[in-house]
mmCIF file with all atom_site columns, C-alpha atoms and ligand atoms in Angstrom:
data_model
loop_
_atom_site.group_PDB
_atom_site.id
_atom_site.type_symbol
_atom_site.label_atom_id
_atom_site.label_alt_id
_atom_site.label_comp_id
_atom_site.label_asym_id
_atom_site.label_entity_id
_atom_site.label_seq_id
_atom_site.pdbx_PDB_ins_code
_atom_site.Cartn_x
_atom_site.Cartn_y
_atom_site.Cartn_z
_atom_site.occupancy
_atom_site.B_iso_or_equiv
_atom_site.pdbx_formal_charge
_atom_site.auth_seq_id
_atom_site.auth_comp_id
_atom_site.auth_asym_id
_atom_site.auth_atom_id
_atom_site.pdbx_PDB_model_num
ATOM   1   C CA . UNK V 1 1   ? -15.377 21.680  32.674 1.00 76.00 ? 1   UNK V CA 1
ATOM   2   C CA . UNK V 1 2   ? -15.827 23.833  29.662 1.00 94.00 ? 2   UNK V CA 1
ATOM   3   C CA . UNK V 1 3   ? -13.550 26.475  31.099 1.00 96.00 ? 3   UNK V CA 1
ATOM   4   C CA . UNK V 1 4   ? -10.835 23.799  31.521 1.00 97.00 ? 4   UNK V CA 1
ATOM   5   C CA . UNK V 1 5   ? -11.411 22.840  27.888 1.00 98.00 ? 5   UNK V CA 1
ATOM   6   C CA . UNK V 1 6   ? -11.033 26.486  26.820 1.00 98.00 ? 6   UNK V CA 1
ATOM   7   C CA . UNK V 1 7   ? -7.805  27.049  28.766 1.00 98.00 ? 7   UNK V CA 1
ATOM   8   C CA . UNK V 1 8   ? -6.312  23.816  27.274 1.00 98.00 ? 8   UNK V CA 1
ATOM   9   C CA . UNK V 1 9   ? -7.387  24.880  23.697 1.00 98.00 ? 9   UNK V CA 1
ATOM   10  C CA . UNK V 1 10  ? -5.811  28.309  24.157 1.00 98.00 ? 10  UNK V CA 1
ATOM   11  C CA . UNK V 1 11  ? -2.575  27.006  25.554 1.00 98.00 ? 11  UNK V CA 1
ATOM   12  C CA . UNK V 1 12  ? -2.030  24.802  22.578 1.00 98.00 ? 12  UNK V CA 1
ATOM   13  C CA . UNK V 1 13  ? -1.846  27.763  20.342 1.00 98.00 ? 13  UNK V CA 1
ATOM   14  C CA . UNK V 1 14  ? 1.677   28.254  21.794 1.00 98.00 ? 14  UNK V CA 1
ATOM   15  C CA . UNK V 1 15  ? 2.713   25.289  19.643 1.00 98.00 ? 15  UNK V CA 1
ATOM   16  C CA . UNK V 1 16  ? 1.614   26.827  16.383 1.00 98.00 ? 16  UNK V CA 1
ATOM   17  C CA . UNK V 1 17  ? 4.528   28.449  14.387 1.00 98.00 ? 17  UNK V CA 1
ATOM   18  C CA . UNK V 1 18  ? 4.316   30.822  11.588 1.00 98.00 ? 18  UNK V CA 1
ATOM   19  C CA . UNK V 1 19  ? 3.692   29.262  8.155  1.00 98.00 ? 19  UNK V CA 1
ATOM   20  C CA . UNK V 1 20  ? 2.539   25.973  9.521  1.00 98.00 ? 20  UNK V CA 1
ATOM   21  C CA . UNK V 1 21  ? -0.199  23.700  8.269  1.00 98.00 ? 21  UNK V CA 1
ATOM   22  C CA . UNK V 1 22  ? -1.899  22.575  11.378 1.00 98.00 ? 22  UNK V CA 1
ATOM   23  C CA . UNK V 1 23  ? -3.582  19.184  11.976 1.00 98.00 ? 23  UNK V CA 1
ATOM   24  C CA . UNK V 1 24  ? -6.866  19.728  13.705 1.00 98.00 ? 24  UNK V CA 1
ATOM   25  C CA . UNK V 1 25  ? -8.880  17.088  15.613 1.00 98.00 ? 25  UNK V CA 1
ATOM   26  C CA . UNK V 1 26  ? -12.558 16.946  16.679 1.00 98.00 ? 26  UNK V CA 1
ATOM   27  C CA . UNK V 1 27  ? -14.596 17.700  19.690 1.00 98.00 ? 27  UNK V CA 1
ATOM   28  C CA . UNK V 1 28  ? -15.595 20.364  22.151 1.00 98.00 ? 28  UNK V CA 1
ATOM   29  C CA . UNK V 1 29  ? -12.109 20.994  23.420 1.00 98.00 ? 29  UNK V CA 1
ATOM   30  C CA . UNK V 1 30  ? -10.728 21.298  19.859 1.00 98.00 ? 30  UNK V CA 1
ATOM   31  C CA . UNK V 1 31  ? -13.575 23.762  19.066 1.00 98.00 ? 31  UNK V CA 1
ATOM   32  C CA . UNK V 1 32  ? -11.880 26.116  21.540 1.00 98.00 ? 32  UNK V CA 1
ATOM   33  C CA . UNK V 1 33  ? -8.584  25.564  19.791 1.00 98.00 ? 33  UNK V CA 1
ATOM   34  C CA . UNK V 1 34  ? -10.109 26.335  16.434 1.00 98.00 ? 34  UNK V CA 1
ATOM   35  C CA . UNK V 1 35  ? -11.604 29.575  17.787 1.00 98.00 ? 35  UNK V CA 1
ATOM   36  C CA . UNK V 1 36  ? -8.169  30.533  19.075 1.00 98.00 ? 36  UNK V CA 1
ATOM   37  C CA . UNK V 1 37  ? -6.540  29.513  15.826 1.00 98.00 ? 37  UNK V CA 1
ATOM   38  C CA . UNK V 1 38  ? -8.804  31.901  13.967 1.00 98.00 ? 38  UNK V CA 1
ATOM   39  C CA . UNK V 1 39  ? -7.327  34.818  15.802 1.00 98.00 ? 39  UNK V CA 1
ATOM   40  C CA . UNK V 1 40  ? -3.889  34.017  14.320 1.00 98.00 ? 40  UNK V CA 1
ATOM   41  C CA . UNK V 1 41  ? -5.078  32.611  10.963 1.00 98.00 ? 41  UNK V CA 1
ATOM   42  C CA . UNK V 1 42  ? -3.089  35.070  8.840  1.00 98.00 ? 42  UNK V CA 1
ATOM   43  C CA . UNK V 1 43  ? 0.077   33.536  10.320 1.00 98.00 ? 43  UNK V CA 1
ATOM   44  C CA . UNK V 1 44  ? -0.697  29.854  9.242  1.00 98.00 ? 44  UNK V CA 1
ATOM   45  C CA . UNK V 1 45  ? -0.982  28.298  5.743  1.00 98.00 ? 45  UNK V CA 1
ATOM   46  C CA . UNK V 1 46  ? -4.159  26.311  6.581  1.00 98.00 ? 46  UNK V CA 1
ATOM   47  C CA . UNK V 1 47  ? -5.366  23.264  8.387  1.00 98.00 ? 47  UNK V CA 1
ATOM   48  C CA . UNK V 1 48  ? -5.913  19.522  7.704  1.00 98.00 ? 48  UNK V CA 1
ATOM   49  C CA . UNK V 1 49  ? -9.083  18.481  9.433  1.00 98.00 ? 49  UNK V CA 1
ATOM   50  C CA . UNK V 1 50  ? -10.188 15.219  11.030 1.00 98.00 ? 50  UNK V CA 1
ATOM   51  C CA . UNK V 1 51  ? -14.020 15.493  10.505 1.00 98.00 ? 51  UNK V CA 1
ATOM   52  C CA . UNK V 1 52  ? -16.704 17.300  8.667  1.00 97.00 ? 52  UNK V CA 1
ATOM   53  C CA . UNK V 1 53  ? -17.633 19.003  12.011 1.00 98.00 ? 53  UNK V CA 1
ATOM   54  C CA . UNK V 1 54  ? -14.226 20.539  12.361 1.00 98.00 ? 54  UNK V CA 1
ATOM   55  C CA . UNK V 1 55  ? -14.057 21.319  8.728  1.00 98.00 ? 55  UNK V CA 1
ATOM   56  C CA . UNK V 1 56  ? -17.229 23.428  9.011  1.00 98.00 ? 56  UNK V CA 1
ATOM   57  C CA . UNK V 1 57  ? -15.873 25.336  11.993 1.00 98.00 ? 57  UNK V CA 1
ATOM   58  C CA . UNK V 1 58  ? -12.461 25.989  10.398 1.00 98.00 ? 58  UNK V CA 1
ATOM   59  C CA . UNK V 1 59  ? -14.168 27.255  7.164  1.00 98.00 ? 59  UNK V CA 1
ATOM   60  C CA . UNK V 1 60  ? -16.531 29.432  9.173  1.00 98.00 ? 60  UNK V CA 1
ATOM   61  C CA . UNK V 1 61  ? -13.566 31.123  10.503 1.00 98.00 ? 61  UNK V CA 1
ATOM   62  C CA . UNK V 1 62  ? -11.982 31.613  7.058  1.00 98.00 ? 62  UNK V CA 1
ATOM   63  C CA . UNK V 1 63  ? -9.286  29.024  7.726  1.00 98.00 ? 63  UNK V CA 1
ATOM   64  C CA . UNK V 1 64  ? -8.309  27.067  4.517  1.00 98.00 ? 64  UNK V CA 1
ATOM   65  C CA . UNK V 1 65  ? -8.789  23.343  4.876  1.00 98.00 ? 65  UNK V CA 1
ATOM   66  C CA . UNK V 1 66  ? -6.215  21.312  2.930  1.00 98.00 ? 66  UNK V CA 1
ATOM   67  C CA . UNK V 1 67  ? -6.098  17.578  1.734  1.00 98.00 ? 67  UNK V CA 1
ATOM   68  C CA . UNK V 1 68  ? -3.482  15.585  3.684  1.00 98.00 ? 68  UNK V CA 1
ATOM   69  C CA . UNK V 1 69  ? -2.509  13.902  0.316  1.00 98.00 ? 69  UNK V CA 1
ATOM   70  C CA . UNK V 1 70  ? -1.364  17.265  -0.961 1.00 98.00 ? 70  UNK V CA 1
ATOM   71  C CA . UNK V 1 71  ? 0.277   18.576  2.170  1.00 98.00 ? 71  UNK V CA 1
ATOM   72  C CA . UNK V 1 72  ? 2.575   15.642  3.108  1.00 97.00 ? 72  UNK V CA 1
ATOM   73  C CA . UNK V 1 73  ? 3.807   15.156  6.580  1.00 98.00 ? 73  UNK V CA 1
ATOM   74  C CA . UNK V 1 74  ? 2.536   17.794  9.248  1.00 98.00 ? 74  UNK V CA 1
ATOM   75  C CA . UNK V 1 75  ? 4.621   19.436  11.943 1.00 98.00 ? 75  UNK V CA 1
ATOM   76  C CA . UNK V 1 76  ? 1.814   19.641  14.443 1.00 98.00 ? 76  UNK V CA 1
ATOM   77  C CA . UNK V 1 77  ? -1.580  17.882  15.265 1.00 99.00 ? 77  UNK V CA 1
ATOM   78  C CA . UNK V 1 78  ? -3.834  19.182  18.088 1.00 98.00 ? 78  UNK V CA 1
ATOM   79  C CA . UNK V 1 79  ? -6.665  16.998  19.299 1.00 98.00 ? 79  UNK V CA 1
ATOM   80  C CA . UNK V 1 80  ? -8.704  16.080  22.379 1.00 98.00 ? 80  UNK V CA 1
ATOM   81  C CA . UNK V 1 81  ? -9.137  12.718  24.009 1.00 98.00 ? 81  UNK V CA 1
ATOM   82  C CA . UNK V 1 82  ? -11.641 10.828  26.084 1.00 98.00 ? 82  UNK V CA 1
ATOM   83  C CA . UNK V 1 83  ? -9.069  9.340   28.386 1.00 98.00 ? 83  UNK V CA 1
ATOM   84  C CA . UNK V 1 84  ? -5.297  9.808   28.874 1.00 98.00 ? 84  UNK V CA 1
ATOM   85  C CA . UNK V 1 85  ? -2.937  7.559   30.859 1.00 98.00 ? 85  UNK V CA 1
ATOM   86  C CA . UNK V 1 86  ? 0.406   8.548   32.513 1.00 98.00 ? 86  UNK V CA 1
ATOM   87  C CA . UNK V 1 87  ? 2.242   7.319   29.342 1.00 98.00 ? 87  UNK V CA 1
ATOM   88  C CA . UNK V 1 88  ? 0.144   9.761   27.094 1.00 98.00 ? 88  UNK V CA 1
ATOM   89  C CA . UNK V 1 89  ? -1.617  6.871   25.620 1.00 98.00 ? 89  UNK V CA 1
ATOM   90  C CA . UNK V 1 90  ? -5.183  7.692   24.790 1.00 98.00 ? 90  UNK V CA 1
ATOM   91  C CA . UNK V 1 91  ? -8.722  6.510   24.145 1.00 98.00 ? 91  UNK V CA 1
ATOM   92  C CA . UNK V 1 92  ? -10.300 8.613   21.430 1.00 98.00 ? 92  UNK V CA 1
ATOM   93  C CA . UNK V 1 93  ? -13.329 8.383   19.225 1.00 98.00 ? 93  UNK V CA 1
ATOM   94  C CA . UNK V 1 94  ? -16.213 9.673   21.505 1.00 97.00 ? 94  UNK V CA 1
ATOM   95  C CA . UNK V 1 95  ? -17.003 12.007  18.514 1.00 96.00 ? 95  UNK V CA 1
ATOM   96  C CA . UNK V 1 96  ? -16.778 9.043   16.045 1.00 98.00 ? 96  UNK V CA 1
ATOM   97  C CA . UNK V 1 97  ? -13.895 10.699  14.188 1.00 98.00 ? 97  UNK V CA 1
ATOM   98  C CA . UNK V 1 98  ? -11.148 8.264   15.320 1.00 98.00 ? 98  UNK V CA 1
ATOM   99  C CA . UNK V 1 99  ? -10.024 6.875   11.935 1.00 98.00 ? 99  UNK V CA 1
ATOM   100 C CA . UNK V 1 100 ? -9.177  10.269  10.428 1.00 98.00 ? 100 UNK V CA 1
ATOM   101 C CA . UNK V 1 101 ? -7.763  11.382  13.819 1.00 98.00 ? 101 UNK V CA 1
ATOM   102 C CA . UNK V 1 102 ? -5.476  8.440   13.699 1.00 98.00 ? 102 UNK V CA 1
ATOM   103 C CA . UNK V 1 103 ? -4.362  9.099   10.148 1.00 98.00 ? 103 UNK V CA 1
ATOM   104 C CA . UNK V 1 104 ? -3.486  12.717  11.106 1.00 98.00 ? 104 UNK V CA 1
ATOM   105 C CA . UNK V 1 105 ? -1.690  11.677  14.228 1.00 98.00 ? 105 UNK V CA 1
ATOM   106 C CA . UNK V 1 106 ? 0.422   9.245   12.375 1.00 98.00 ? 106 UNK V CA 1
ATOM   107 C CA . UNK V 1 107 ? 1.242   11.932  9.721  1.00 98.00 ? 107 UNK V CA 1
ATOM   108 C CA . UNK V 1 108 ? 2.343   14.482  12.334 1.00 98.00 ? 108 UNK V CA 1
ATOM   109 C CA . UNK V 1 109 ? 5.700   15.125  13.895 1.00 98.00 ? 109 UNK V CA 1
ATOM   110 C CA . UNK V 1 110 ? 4.194   16.487  17.148 1.00 98.00 ? 110 UNK V CA 1
ATOM   111 C CA . UNK V 1 111 ? 0.748   15.405  18.675 1.00 98.00 ? 111 UNK V CA 1
ATOM   112 C CA . UNK V 1 112 ? -0.410  17.800  21.378 1.00 99.00 ? 112 UNK V CA 1
ATOM   113 C CA . UNK V 1 113 ? -3.321  16.434  23.165 1.00 99.00 ? 113 UNK V CA 1
ATOM   114 C CA . UNK V 1 114 ? -5.707  18.936  24.887 1.00 98.00 ? 114 UNK V CA 1
ATOM   115 C CA . UNK V 1 115 ? -7.840  17.650  27.792 1.00 98.00 ? 115 UNK V CA 1
ATOM   116 C CA . UNK V 1 116 ? -9.808  18.697  30.854 1.00 98.00 ? 116 UNK V CA 1
ATOM   117 C CA . UNK V 1 117 ? -8.626  17.075  34.142 1.00 98.00 ? 117 UNK V CA 1
ATOM   118 C CA . UNK V 1 118 ? -11.521 14.574  34.131 1.00 98.00 ? 118 UNK V CA 1
ATOM   119 C CA . UNK V 1 119 ? -9.875  12.768  31.263 1.00 98.00 ? 119 UNK V CA 1
ATOM   120 C CA . UNK V 1 120 ? -6.685  11.743  33.243 1.00 98.00 ? 120 UNK V CA 1
ATOM   121 C CA . UNK V 1 121 ? -6.786  7.967   34.309 1.00 98.00 ? 121 UNK V CA 1
ATOM   122 C CA . UNK V 1 122 ? -4.206  5.460   35.628 1.00 98.00 ? 122 UNK V CA 1
ATOM   123 C CA . UNK V 1 123 ? -5.593  2.601   33.354 1.00 98.00 ? 123 UNK V CA 1
ATOM   124 C CA . UNK V 1 124 ? -7.519  3.133   30.063 1.00 98.00 ? 124 UNK V CA 1
ATOM   125 C CA . UNK V 1 125 ? -10.879 1.521   29.644 1.00 98.00 ? 125 UNK V CA 1
ATOM   126 C CA . UNK V 1 126 ? -13.450 3.064   31.892 1.00 98.00 ? 126 UNK V CA 1
ATOM   127 C CA . UNK V 1 127 ? -14.570 5.151   28.787 1.00 98.00 ? 127 UNK V CA 1
ATOM   128 C CA . UNK V 1 128 ? -16.052 2.643   26.392 1.00 98.00 ? 128 UNK V CA 1
ATOM   129 C CA . UNK V 1 129 ? -13.530 1.961   23.687 1.00 98.00 ? 129 UNK V CA 1
ATOM   130 C CA . UNK V 1 130 ? -14.755 2.990   20.151 1.00 98.00 ? 130 UNK V CA 1
ATOM   131 C CA . UNK V 1 131 ? -14.152 0.797   17.189 1.00 98.00 ? 131 UNK V CA 1
ATOM   132 C CA . UNK V 1 132 ? -15.072 1.935   13.697 1.00 98.00 ? 132 UNK V CA 1
ATOM   133 C CA . UNK V 1 133 ? -16.300 -1.038  11.704 1.00 98.00 ? 133 UNK V CA 1
ATOM   134 C CA . UNK V 1 134 ? -17.389 -1.648  8.070  1.00 98.00 ? 134 UNK V CA 1
ATOM   135 C CA . UNK V 1 135 ? -21.191 -2.168  8.366  1.00 98.00 ? 135 UNK V CA 1
ATOM   136 C CA . UNK V 1 136 ? -21.430 -5.776  7.210  1.00 98.00 ? 136 UNK V CA 1
ATOM   137 C CA . UNK V 1 137 ? -18.768 -6.892  9.692  1.00 98.00 ? 137 UNK V CA 1
ATOM   138 C CA . UNK V 1 138 ? -20.667 -5.308  12.742 1.00 98.00 ? 138 UNK V CA 1
ATOM   139 C CA . UNK V 1 139 ? -21.839 -8.633  14.366 1.00 98.00 ? 139 UNK V CA 1
ATOM   140 C CA . UNK V 1 140 ? -18.713 -10.470 13.500 1.00 98.00 ? 140 UNK V CA 1
ATOM   141 C CA . UNK V 1 141 ? -16.457 -7.920  14.987 1.00 98.00 ? 141 UNK V CA 1
ATOM   142 C CA . UNK V 1 142 ? -18.734 -7.568  18.159 1.00 98.00 ? 142 UNK V CA 1
ATOM   143 C CA . UNK V 1 143 ? -18.396 -11.402 18.710 1.00 98.00 ? 143 UNK V CA 1
ATOM   144 C CA . UNK V 1 144 ? -14.626 -11.524 18.182 1.00 98.00 ? 144 UNK V CA 1
ATOM   145 C CA . UNK V 1 145 ? -13.935 -8.513  20.363 1.00 98.00 ? 145 UNK V CA 1
ATOM   146 C CA . UNK V 1 146 ? -16.168 -10.038 23.131 1.00 98.00 ? 146 UNK V CA 1
ATOM   147 C CA . UNK V 1 147 ? -14.484 -13.356 22.968 1.00 98.00 ? 147 UNK V CA 1
ATOM   148 C CA . UNK V 1 148 ? -11.051 -11.646 23.063 1.00 97.00 ? 148 UNK V CA 1
ATOM   149 C CA . UNK V 1 149 ? -11.572 -9.118  25.761 1.00 97.00 ? 149 UNK V CA 1
ATOM   150 C CA . UNK V 1 150 ? -14.621 -10.202 27.770 1.00 94.00 ? 150 UNK V CA 1
ATOM   151 C CA . UNK V 1 151 ? -15.872 -6.508  27.274 1.00 98.00 ? 151 UNK V CA 1
ATOM   152 C CA . UNK V 1 152 ? -19.347 -5.776  26.039 1.00 98.00 ? 152 UNK V CA 1
ATOM   153 C CA . UNK V 1 153 ? -19.575 -4.236  22.591 1.00 98.00 ? 153 UNK V CA 1
ATOM   154 C CA . UNK V 1 154 ? -22.477 -1.763  22.135 1.00 98.00 ? 154 UNK V CA 1
ATOM   155 C CA . UNK V 1 155 ? -23.594 -0.578  18.633 1.00 98.00 ? 155 UNK V CA 1
ATOM   156 C CA . UNK V 1 156 ? -23.558 3.230   18.935 1.00 98.00 ? 156 UNK V CA 1
ATOM   157 C CA . UNK V 1 157 ? -26.897 4.923   18.296 1.00 97.00 ? 157 UNK V CA 1
ATOM   158 C CA . UNK V 1 158 ? -27.693 8.588   17.765 1.00 92.00 ? 158 UNK V CA 1
ATOM   159 C CA . UNK V 1 159 ? -30.212 10.570  19.719 1.00 89.00 ? 159 UNK V CA 1
ATOM   160 C CA . UNK V 1 160 ? -32.890 9.738   17.162 1.00 89.00 ? 160 UNK V CA 1
ATOM   161 C CA . UNK V 1 161 ? -32.282 5.894   17.710 1.00 88.00 ? 161 UNK V CA 1
ATOM   162 C CA . UNK V 1 162 ? -30.487 5.360   14.306 1.00 91.00 ? 162 UNK V CA 1
ATOM   163 C CA . UNK V 1 163 ? -27.051 3.771   14.267 1.00 92.00 ? 163 UNK V CA 1
ATOM   164 C CA . UNK V 1 164 ? -24.387 6.458   14.141 1.00 97.00 ? 164 UNK V CA 1
ATOM   165 C CA . UNK V 1 165 ? -22.738 6.725   10.695 1.00 97.00 ? 165 UNK V CA 1
ATOM   166 C CA . UNK V 1 166 ? -19.148 8.090   10.625 1.00 98.00 ? 166 UNK V CA 1
ATOM   167 C CA . UNK V 1 167 ? -17.838 10.496  8.112  1.00 97.00 ? 167 UNK V CA 1
ATOM   168 C CA . UNK V 1 168 ? -16.446 7.395   6.320  1.00 98.00 ? 168 UNK V CA 1
ATOM   169 C CA . UNK V 1 169 ? -19.888 5.721   6.054  1.00 98.00 ? 169 UNK V CA 1
ATOM   170 C CA . UNK V 1 170 ? -19.204 2.998   8.795  1.00 98.00 ? 170 UNK V CA 1
ATOM   171 C CA . UNK V 1 171 ? -20.549 2.117   12.176 1.00 98.00 ? 171 UNK V CA 1
ATOM   172 C CA . UNK V 1 172 ? -19.090 2.402   15.731 1.00 98.00 ? 172 UNK V CA 1
ATOM   173 C CA . UNK V 1 173 ? -18.981 -0.379  18.386 1.00 98.00 ? 173 UNK V CA 1
ATOM   174 C CA . UNK V 1 174 ? -18.266 0.928   21.961 1.00 98.00 ? 174 UNK V CA 1
ATOM   175 C CA . UNK V 1 175 ? -16.582 -1.653  24.012 1.00 98.00 ? 175 UNK V CA 1
ATOM   176 C CA . UNK V 1 176 ? -17.755 -1.389  27.651 1.00 98.00 ? 176 UNK V CA 1
ATOM   177 C CA . UNK V 1 177 ? -16.208 -2.944  30.798 1.00 98.00 ? 177 UNK V CA 1
ATOM   178 C CA . UNK V 1 178 ? -12.439 -2.956  29.920 1.00 98.00 ? 178 UNK V CA 1
ATOM   179 C CA . UNK V 1 179 ? -9.462  -2.366  32.007 1.00 97.00 ? 179 UNK V CA 1
ATOM   180 C CA . UNK V 1 180 ? -6.626  -2.091  29.351 1.00 98.00 ? 180 UNK V CA 1
ATOM   181 C CA . UNK V 1 181 ? -3.322  -3.255  30.898 1.00 97.00 ? 181 UNK V CA 1
ATOM   182 C CA . UNK V 1 182 ? -1.542  -3.644  27.479 1.00 98.00 ? 182 UNK V CA 1
ATOM   183 C CA . UNK V 1 183 ? -2.826  -0.896  25.262 1.00 98.00 ? 183 UNK V CA 1
ATOM   184 C CA . UNK V 1 184 ? -0.368  -1.543  22.441 1.00 98.00 ? 184 UNK V CA 1
ATOM   185 C CA . UNK V 1 185 ? -1.140  -5.265  22.357 1.00 98.00 ? 185 UNK V CA 1
ATOM   186 C CA . UNK V 1 186 ? -4.920  -4.694  22.324 1.00 98.00 ? 186 UNK V CA 1
ATOM   187 C CA . UNK V 1 187 ? -4.690  -1.990  19.676 1.00 98.00 ? 187 UNK V CA 1
ATOM   188 C CA . UNK V 1 188 ? -2.787  -4.407  17.481 1.00 98.00 ? 188 UNK V CA 1
ATOM   189 C CA . UNK V 1 189 ? -5.060  -7.383  18.247 1.00 98.00 ? 189 UNK V CA 1
ATOM   190 C CA . UNK V 1 190 ? -8.283  -5.449  17.547 1.00 98.00 ? 190 UNK V CA 1
ATOM   191 C CA . UNK V 1 191 ? -6.793  -3.958  14.210 1.00 98.00 ? 191 UNK V CA 1
ATOM   192 C CA . UNK V 1 192 ? -6.273  -7.526  12.984 1.00 98.00 ? 192 UNK V CA 1
ATOM   193 C CA . UNK V 1 193 ? -9.963  -8.387  12.932 1.00 98.00 ? 193 UNK V CA 1
ATOM   194 C CA . UNK V 1 194 ? -11.343 -8.273  9.432  1.00 98.00 ? 194 UNK V CA 1
ATOM   195 C CA . UNK V 1 195 ? -13.911 -5.504  9.161  1.00 98.00 ? 195 UNK V CA 1
ATOM   196 C CA . UNK V 1 196 ? -12.279 -3.174  11.720 1.00 98.00 ? 196 UNK V CA 1
ATOM   197 C CA . UNK V 1 197 ? -11.308 0.135   10.212 1.00 98.00 ? 197 UNK V CA 1
ATOM   198 C CA . UNK V 1 198 ? -9.542  1.452   13.314 1.00 98.00 ? 198 UNK V CA 1
ATOM   199 C CA . UNK V 1 199 ? -9.786  1.256   17.145 1.00 98.00 ? 199 UNK V CA 1
ATOM   200 C CA . UNK V 1 200 ? -9.743  4.400   19.278 1.00 98.00 ? 200 UNK V CA 1
ATOM   201 C CA . UNK V 1 201 ? -6.665  3.164   21.164 1.00 98.00 ? 201 UNK V CA 1
ATOM   202 C CA . UNK V 1 202 ? -3.779  5.656   20.596 1.00 98.00 ? 202 UNK V CA 1
ATOM   203 C CA . UNK V 1 203 ? -0.989  3.633   22.051 1.00 98.00 ? 203 UNK V CA 1
ATOM   204 C CA . UNK V 1 204 ? 1.299   2.635   19.391 1.00 98.00 ? 204 UNK V CA 1
ATOM   205 C CA . UNK V 1 205 ? 1.401   6.385   18.443 1.00 98.00 ? 205 UNK V CA 1
ATOM   206 C CA . UNK V 1 206 ? 0.658   8.160   21.780 1.00 98.00 ? 206 UNK V CA 1
ATOM   207 C CA . UNK V 1 207 ? 0.462   11.944  22.214 1.00 98.00 ? 207 UNK V CA 1
ATOM   208 C CA . UNK V 1 208 ? 3.891   13.744  22.486 1.00 98.00 ? 208 UNK V CA 1
ATOM   209 C CA . UNK V 1 209 ? 2.491   16.481  24.778 1.00 98.00 ? 209 UNK V CA 1
ATOM   210 C CA . UNK V 1 210 ? -0.642  16.613  26.896 1.00 98.00 ? 210 UNK V CA 1
ATOM   211 C CA . UNK V 1 211 ? -2.135  19.875  28.040 1.00 98.00 ? 211 UNK V CA 1
ATOM   212 C CA . UNK V 1 212 ? -4.448  19.606  30.973 1.00 98.00 ? 212 UNK V CA 1
ATOM   213 C CA . UNK V 1 213 ? -6.675  22.725  31.027 1.00 97.00 ? 213 UNK V CA 1
ATOM   214 C CA . UNK V 1 214 ? -6.712  24.599  34.291 1.00 96.00 ? 214 UNK V CA 1
ATOM   215 C CA . UNK V 1 215 ? -5.497  27.902  35.969 1.00 95.00 ? 215 UNK V CA 1
ATOM   216 C CA . UNK V 1 216 ? -2.702  27.571  34.973 1.00 95.00 ? 216 UNK V CA 1
ATOM   217 C CA . UNK V 1 217 ? -2.738  24.733  32.505 1.00 96.00 ? 217 UNK V CA 1
ATOM   218 C CA . UNK V 1 218 ? -0.497  21.759  33.297 1.00 97.00 ? 218 UNK V CA 1
ATOM   219 C CA . UNK V 1 219 ? 1.812   20.561  30.403 1.00 98.00 ? 219 UNK V CA 1
ATOM   220 C CA . UNK V 1 220 ? 2.880   16.888  30.555 1.00 97.00 ? 220 UNK V CA 1
HETATM 221 C C1 . 5RP X 2 .   ? -13.501 12.641  18.718 1.00 86.20 ? 1   5RP X C1 1
HETATM 222 C C2 . 5RP X 2 .   ? -12.513 12.565  19.832 1.00 86.20 ? 1   5RP X C2 1
HETATM 223 C C3 . 5RP X 2 .   ? -12.497 13.668  20.865 1.00 86.20 ? 1   5RP X C3 1
HETATM 224 O O1 . 5RP X 2 .   ? -11.279 14.294  20.893 1.00 86.20 ? 1   5RP X O1 1
HETATM 225 C C4 . 5RP X 2 .   ? -12.940 13.206  22.202 1.00 86.20 ? 1   5RP X C4 1
HETATM 226 O O2 . 5RP X 2 .   ? -14.048 12.598  22.156 1.00 86.20 ? 1   5RP X O2 1
HETATM 227 C C5 . 5RP X 2 .   ? -12.907 14.349  23.244 1.00 86.20 ? 1   5RP X C5 1
HETATM 228 O O3 . 5RP X 2 .   ? -13.984 15.162  22.996 1.00 86.20 ? 1   5RP X O3 1
HETATM 229 P P1 . 5RP X 2 .   ? -14.253 16.426  23.875 1.00 86.20 ? 1   5RP X P1 1
HETATM 230 O O4 . 5RP X 2 .   ? -13.047 17.442  23.718 1.00 86.20 ? 1   5RP X O4 1
HETATM 231 O O5 . 5RP X 2 .   ? -15.599 16.964  23.255 1.00 86.20 ? 1   5RP X O5 1
HETATM 232 O O6 . 5RP X 2 .   ? -14.369 16.031  25.371 1.00 86.20 ? 1   5RP X O6 1
HETATM 233 O O7 . 5RP X 2 .   ? -11.777 11.683  19.935 1.00 86.20 ? 1   5RP X O7 1
HETATM 234 O O8 . 5RP X 2 .   ? -13.552 11.539  18.017 1.00 86.20 ? 1   5RP X O8 1
#
């Protein structure tokens, strides 16, 4: 599994062009991409990061991390996913970084998604759908999503039993038991609930390219 992730991360380097500012996602697959990016760091202007975790890794490698407000639109965003369907629509947010990931994906001309083969599905929803929520709205949003989808919202806890807090100071609800037949519709509907910051469905803005790690990697 980790070898597939490494192969996907390394393949994505082919999309990096000289002088680029590269949007960088979050997760174990992206960590391999960051390590590969470090080898060509003198050819790029810097990176825009989707999480404190990725920022730390980029800086460890001496890659400058820039503010999206200062860079303007990006040419390229590279990120992983928890699930990917045949239309390159994704579930993301297993690493709780979905909101900043969505912002950078929206700001980018090309979104290259890097996954291992286990992430490919026909219908999204077996992986619990992450939703980032303002803390005071947690119960309200859980009730509304349950009524809307019949899925089961679960407040994400960290290993020490405390509620996970995102880089933006919010909480995560993971919606279990979904089979998402209309990802664009569900993304819009969940986004309408007051208190929802963002939902980890990337359907309105799917990936443009999906690299499935393997020997050789498959490019979809
Ligand atoms: C983080 C994400 C990640 O891209 C997703 O969870 C995949 O992670 P990994 O590459 O570790 O399997 O969306 O919020």
